Coordinates of C-alpha atoms and ligand atoms in Angstrom, one line a residue:
X1 CA 53.9 47.2 -6.3
X2 CA 51.6 49.3 -8.6
X3 CA 52.3 49.5 -12.1
X4 CA 52.2 53.2 -13.3
X5 CA 53.7 55.4 -15.7
X6 CA 56.9 56.8 -14.4
X7 CA 58.2 54.5 -11.5
X8 CA 59.2 57.0 -8.5
X9 CA 62.6 55.4 -7.2
X10 CA 63.5 55.3 -3.1
X11 CA 67.2 56.1 -2.7
X12 CA 69.2 53.6 -0.3
X13 CA 71.6 56.1 -0.2
X14 CA 73.9 53.4 0.3
X15 CA 77.3 54.2 -1.6
X16 CA 77.5 52.6 -5.0
X17 CA 74.0 50.6 -4.9
X18 CA 71.5 53.0 -6.1
X19 CA 73.0 53.2 -9.6
X20 CA 72.9 49.6 -10.0
X21 CA 69.1 49.8 -10.1
X22 CA 68.2 53.0 -12.2
X23 CA 68.3 55.1 -9.1
X24 CA 66.9 53.4 -6.3
X25 CA 64.4 50.8 -5.2
X26 CA 61.2 51.3 -6.9
X27 CA 58.5 53.0 -4.8
X28 CA 56.1 50.4 -3.1
X29 CA 58.5 47.5 -3.9
X30 CA 59.4 44.6 -1.8
X31 CA 63.1 43.6 -1.7
X32 CA 64.4 40.3 -0.5
X33 CA 67.8 40.6 1.0
X34 CA 69.4 37.3 0.9
X35 CA 72.4 35.8 2.2
X36 CA 74.4 33.6 4.7
X37 CA 75.0 34.9 8.2
X38 CA 77.4 37.5 8.6
X39 CA 77.0 38.9 4.8
X40 CA 75.7 42.0 5.7
X41 CA 72.1 41.8 5.5
X42 CA 71.3 43.6 8.7
X43 CA 73.8 46.5 8.4
X44 CA 72.4 47.3 4.7
X45 CA 69.0 47.3 5.9
X46 CA 69.7 49.4 9.0
X47 CA 71.6 51.8 6.6
X48 CA 68.5 52.1 4.4
X49 CA 66.6 53.0 7.6
X50 CA 68.9 55.5 9.1
X51 CA 69.5 57.1 5.6
X52 CA 65.6 57.5 5.2
X53 CA 65.7 59.4 8.3
X54 CA 68.6 61.3 8.4
X55 CA 69.4 62.2 4.6
X56 CA 65.8 62.0 2.9
X57 CA 63.5 62.8 5.7
X58 CA 61.4 59.6 5.4
X59 CA 60.1 57.9 8.5
X60 CA 61.4 54.2 9.0
X61 CA 60.5 51.0 10.8
X62 CA 62.7 48.1 11.7
X63 CA 61.2 45.1 12.8
X64 CA 63.6 42.3 14.3
X65 CA 62.8 38.9 14.9
X66 CA 66.2 38.3 15.8
X67 CA 67.9 41.0 17.8
X68 CA 66.9 43.0 20.9
X69 CA 66.9 46.6 20.4
X70 CA 70.2 47.2 22.5
X71 CA 72.1 44.9 20.2
X72 CA 70.9 46.7 17.2
X73 CA 71.5 49.8 18.5
X74 CA 74.8 49.0 19.7
X75 CA 75.8 47.5 16.4
X76 CA 74.3 50.9 14.5
X77 CA 76.6 52.8 16.9
X78 CA 79.7 51.4 15.3
X79 CA 78.9 53.0 11.9
X80 CA 78.2 56.5 13.8
X81 CA 74.3 55.9 13.7
X82 CA 72.4 57.0 16.7
X83 CA 69.2 55.3 16.9
X84 CA 68.1 57.0 19.9
X85 CA 68.3 60.1 18.7
X86 CA 66.3 59.1 15.5
X87 CA 63.6 57.6 17.7
X88 CA 63.2 60.5 19.8
X89 CA 62.6 62.7 16.7
X90 CA 59.9 60.3 15.6
X91 CA 62.1 59.3 12.3
X92 CA 62.8 55.9 13.2
X93 CA 61.0 53.1 15.3
X94 CA 62.2 49.8 16.2
X95 CA 60.2 46.9 16.8
X96 CA 61.8 43.8 18.3
X97 CA 59.5 40.6 18.6
X98 CA 60.7 37.5 20.2
X99 CA 60.2 34.9 17.7
X100 CA 58.0 32.8 20.4
X101 CA 55.7 35.9 20.5
X102 CA 54.9 36.1 16.8
X103 CA 51.1 35.5 16.4
X104 CA 48.2 35.7 14.0
X105 CA 48.2 39.5 14.6
X106 CA 51.5 40.5 13.6
X107 CA 50.7 41.4 10.0
X108 CA 47.8 43.8 11.1
X109 CA 49.9 45.2 14.2
X110 CA 52.9 46.2 11.8
X111 CA 50.3 47.7 9.0
X112 CA 48.8 49.7 11.6
X113 CA 52.2 51.1 12.7
X114 CA 53.1 52.1 9.4
X115 CA 49.9 54.0 8.6
X116 CA 50.0 55.6 12.3
X117 CA 53.8 56.8 11.9
X118 CA 53.5 57.6 8.1
X119 CA 56.3 55.0 7.5
X120 CA 57.8 55.2 4.2
X121 CA 60.5 52.6 4.7
X122 CA 60.1 49.0 6.3
X123 CA 62.2 46.4 7.0
X124 CA 61.3 42.8 8.1
X125 CA 64.5 40.9 9.8
X126 CA 63.9 38.2 9.0
X127 CA 61.3 36.7 6.8
X128 CA 62.9 33.3 7.5
X129 CA 62.2 33.7 11.2
X130 CA 58.8 34.7 10.6
X131 CA 58.3 31.8 8.3
X132 CA 59.4 29.3 10.9
X133 CA 57.4 30.8 13.5
X134 CA 54.2 31.4 11.3
X135 CA 51.4 31.3 13.8
X136 CA 49.3 29.1 11.2
X137 CA 51.7 26.4 12.2
X138 CA 50.1 25.7 15.7
X139 CA 46.4 25.8 14.1
X140 CA 46.0 23.9 11.0
X141 CA 42.4 23.8 11.0
X142 CA 40.2 22.2 8.4
X143 CA 39.1 25.5 7.2
X144 CA 42.6 26.5 6.6
X145 CA 43.6 23.3 4.8
X146 CA 40.8 23.6 2.4
X147 CA 41.1 26.9 2.0
X148 CA 45.0 26.4 0.5
X149 CA 44.9 22.8 -1.2
X150 CA 41.1 22.8 -2.1
X151 CA 38.6 20.3 -1.3
X152 CA 39.7 17.2 -3.1
X153 CA 43.4 17.2 -2.7
X154 CA 45.2 14.5 -0.9
X155 CA 48.7 15.8 0.2
X156 CA 50.5 14.3 3.3
X157 CA 50.9 16.7 6.2
X158 CA 54.6 18.3 5.6
X159 CA 53.3 19.6 2.4
X160 CA 50.1 20.8 3.9
X161 CA 52.0 22.8 6.3
X162 CA 54.4 24.1 3.8
X163 CA 51.3 25.2 1.7
X164 CA 49.8 27.1 4.7
X165 CA 53.1 28.9 5.8
X166 CA 53.6 29.9 2.0
X167 CA 50.1 31.3 1.9
X168 CA 50.8 33.3 5.3
X169 CA 54.1 34.6 3.7
X170 CA 52.4 35.6 0.2
X171 CA 49.5 37.4 2.5
X172 CA 51.9 39.3 4.3
X173 CA 54.0 40.3 1.4
X174 CA 51.0 41.2 -0.7
X175 CA 49.6 43.4 2.1
X176 CA 52.7 45.4 2.0
X177 CA 51.6 46.2 -1.8
X178 CA 48.8 48.3 -0.6
X179 CA 50.9 50.5 1.3
X180 CA 51.4 52.7 -1.5
X181 CA 54.0 55.0 -0.3
X182 CA 55.8 52.2 1.8
X183 CA 59.1 50.5 0.1
X184 CA 60.2 47.4 2.0
X185 CA 63.2 45.3 2.4
X186 CA 62.7 41.6 3.9
X187 CA 65.7 39.8 4.8
X188 CA 66.1 35.9 4.3
X189 CA 68.9 33.6 5.5
X190 CA 70.0 31.4 2.9
X191 CA 72.4 28.9 4.2
X192 CA 73.8 27.9 0.8
X193 CA 74.3 31.7 0.1
X194 CA 72.5 31.5 -3.2
X195 CA 68.7 31.9 -3.0
X196 CA 66.5 28.8 -2.5
X197 CA 64.5 27.7 -5.5
X198 CA 61.6 26.9 -3.6
X199 CA 61.6 29.8 -1.3
X200 CA 58.0 31.6 -2.0
X201 CA 59.4 35.0 -1.1
X202 CA 62.1 35.1 -3.7
X203 CA 58.8 34.8 -6.5
X204 CA 56.5 37.1 -4.6
X205 CA 59.0 40.1 -3.8
X206 CA 59.9 42.6 -6.8
X207 CA 63.3 42.3 -6.3
X208 CA 66.0 40.2 -4.9
X209 CA 69.4 41.2 -3.7
X210 CA 71.8 38.5 -2.9
X211 CA 74.9 38.9 -0.5
X212 CA 77.8 36.4 -0.1
X213 CA 80.8 36.2 2.2
X214 CA 83.2 33.6 0.7
X215 CA 86.9 32.7 0.6
X216 CA 88.3 33.4 -2.8
X217 CA 91.8 32.6 -3.3
X218 CA 92.5 32.3 0.3
X219 CA 90.9 35.9 1.2
X220 CA 87.5 36.1 2.3
X221 CA 85.8 38.7 0.1
X222 CA 81.9 40.1 0.2
X223 CA 79.8 40.6 -2.8
X224 CA 76.2 41.7 -4.2
X225 CA 74.5 40.6 -6.9
X226 CA 71.0 42.2 -8.0
X227 CA 69.2 38.9 -8.9
X228 CA 65.8 40.3 -9.9
X229 CA 64.6 43.8 -10.1
X230 CA 60.9 44.2 -11.7
X231 CA 60.2 47.0 -13.9
X232 CA 64.0 48.0 -13.8
X233 CA 66.8 47.4 -16.0
X234 CA 69.2 46.3 -13.2
X235 CA 73.0 45.8 -13.3
X236 CA 74.0 42.3 -13.6
X237 CA 77.4 42.2 -12.3
X238 CA 78.7 40.7 -9.1
X239 CA 79.7 43.4 -7.2
X240 CA 82.6 43.6 -4.5
X241 CA 81.0 44.8 -1.2
X242 CA 83.0 46.4 1.5
X243 CA 81.7 47.0 5.3
X244 CA 83.6 50.3 6.3
X245 CA 83.4 52.7 9.1
X246 CA 80.5 54.4 7.5
X247 CA 78.5 51.4 6.8
X248 CA 78.1 49.3 3.4
X249 CA 79.9 50.4 0.3
X250 CA 79.3 48.8 -3.0
X251 CA 82.4 48.8 -5.3
X252 CA 82.2 49.0 -9.1
X253 CA 83.4 46.0 -11.1
X254 CA 86.8 46.2 -12.7
X255 CA 86.7 44.9 -16.3
Ligands
LIG1 N1 82.3 47.8 12.8 C1 82.4 46.9 11.8 N2 83.5 47.0 10.6 C2 83.5 46.1 9.6 N3 82.8 45.1 9.9 C3 81.8 44.8 10.6 C4 81.7 46.0 11.7 N4 80.5 45.5 12.7 C5 80.4 44.2 11.8 N5 81.1 43.8 11.0 C6 81.0 42.5 9.8 O1 79.7 42.4 9.6 C7 79.2 41.1 9.9 C8 77.6 41.0 10.6 O2 77.0 41.8 9.6 P1 75.5 41.7 9.7 O3 74.7 42.7 8.9 O4 74.9 41.5 11.2 O5 75.1 40.1 9.0 P2 73.6 39.4 8.5 O6 73.9 39.0 7.4 O7 74.1 38.2 9.6 O8 72.6 40.1 9.1 C9 80.0 40.7 11.1 O9 80.0 39.4 11.1 C10 81.1 41.5 10.9 O10 82.0 40.7 10.0
LIG2 MG1 71.0 39.8 10.5

């Protein structure tokens, strides 16, 4: 994210969310959406893309390493979102890549689609899958190792591997910052609901939004917390989140 005088905001259009971050996501920022399975990450991210296309006339690219296009479209249909129609109009692109097909060119491919189709909103679902399948794992060359840890450092192999993957993820998120009119949501699976201290994405990204789905007093409830948002005075409360017929709704906190 480039710093400027007046920060432009990108509205998610998700009920109750934009007002928690001074009107929306900072333009050209990357925000991590973290949470366990079923917390609503994919629905939230799809709603961001659909709203961009349908309400704000902004083209969106949804990259999924997790689900096939048909499954995503079916899920969207439940909320009244017609992905096929928006695709036909050229407002939305779905790019579904099987994790086994992730290769070293993936960053360049995504960047070139963004430029070619004037994409303003990007979703990566998920950064976790990309991290696990990072192409660099399969070719740890001496060059790459030197590049990451320096010539005189002695580290045992798992640490070397982790550093190389971190570098790949860092380079990916960093390259998104060069796409000045594009604003990104990166999804991260977190088993323990709260974001891992070691997960590099959380440090490199401009923002972190945590979703949870927990049993509280015998009832299941969903919540949303803005953990971090650079250049923004963001709300610090844990907000109830509901999945309703129109998608996600973030509630005010009753004090
Ligand atoms: N039409 C719907 N109405 C209400 N809740 C739904 C609906 N469709 C899915 N859900 C809930 O959303 C969850 C899936 O949300 P999703 O965004 O795919 O989660 P994830 O965080 O794993 O990406 C489901 O487990 C279900 O509880
Ligand atoms: Mg998901």
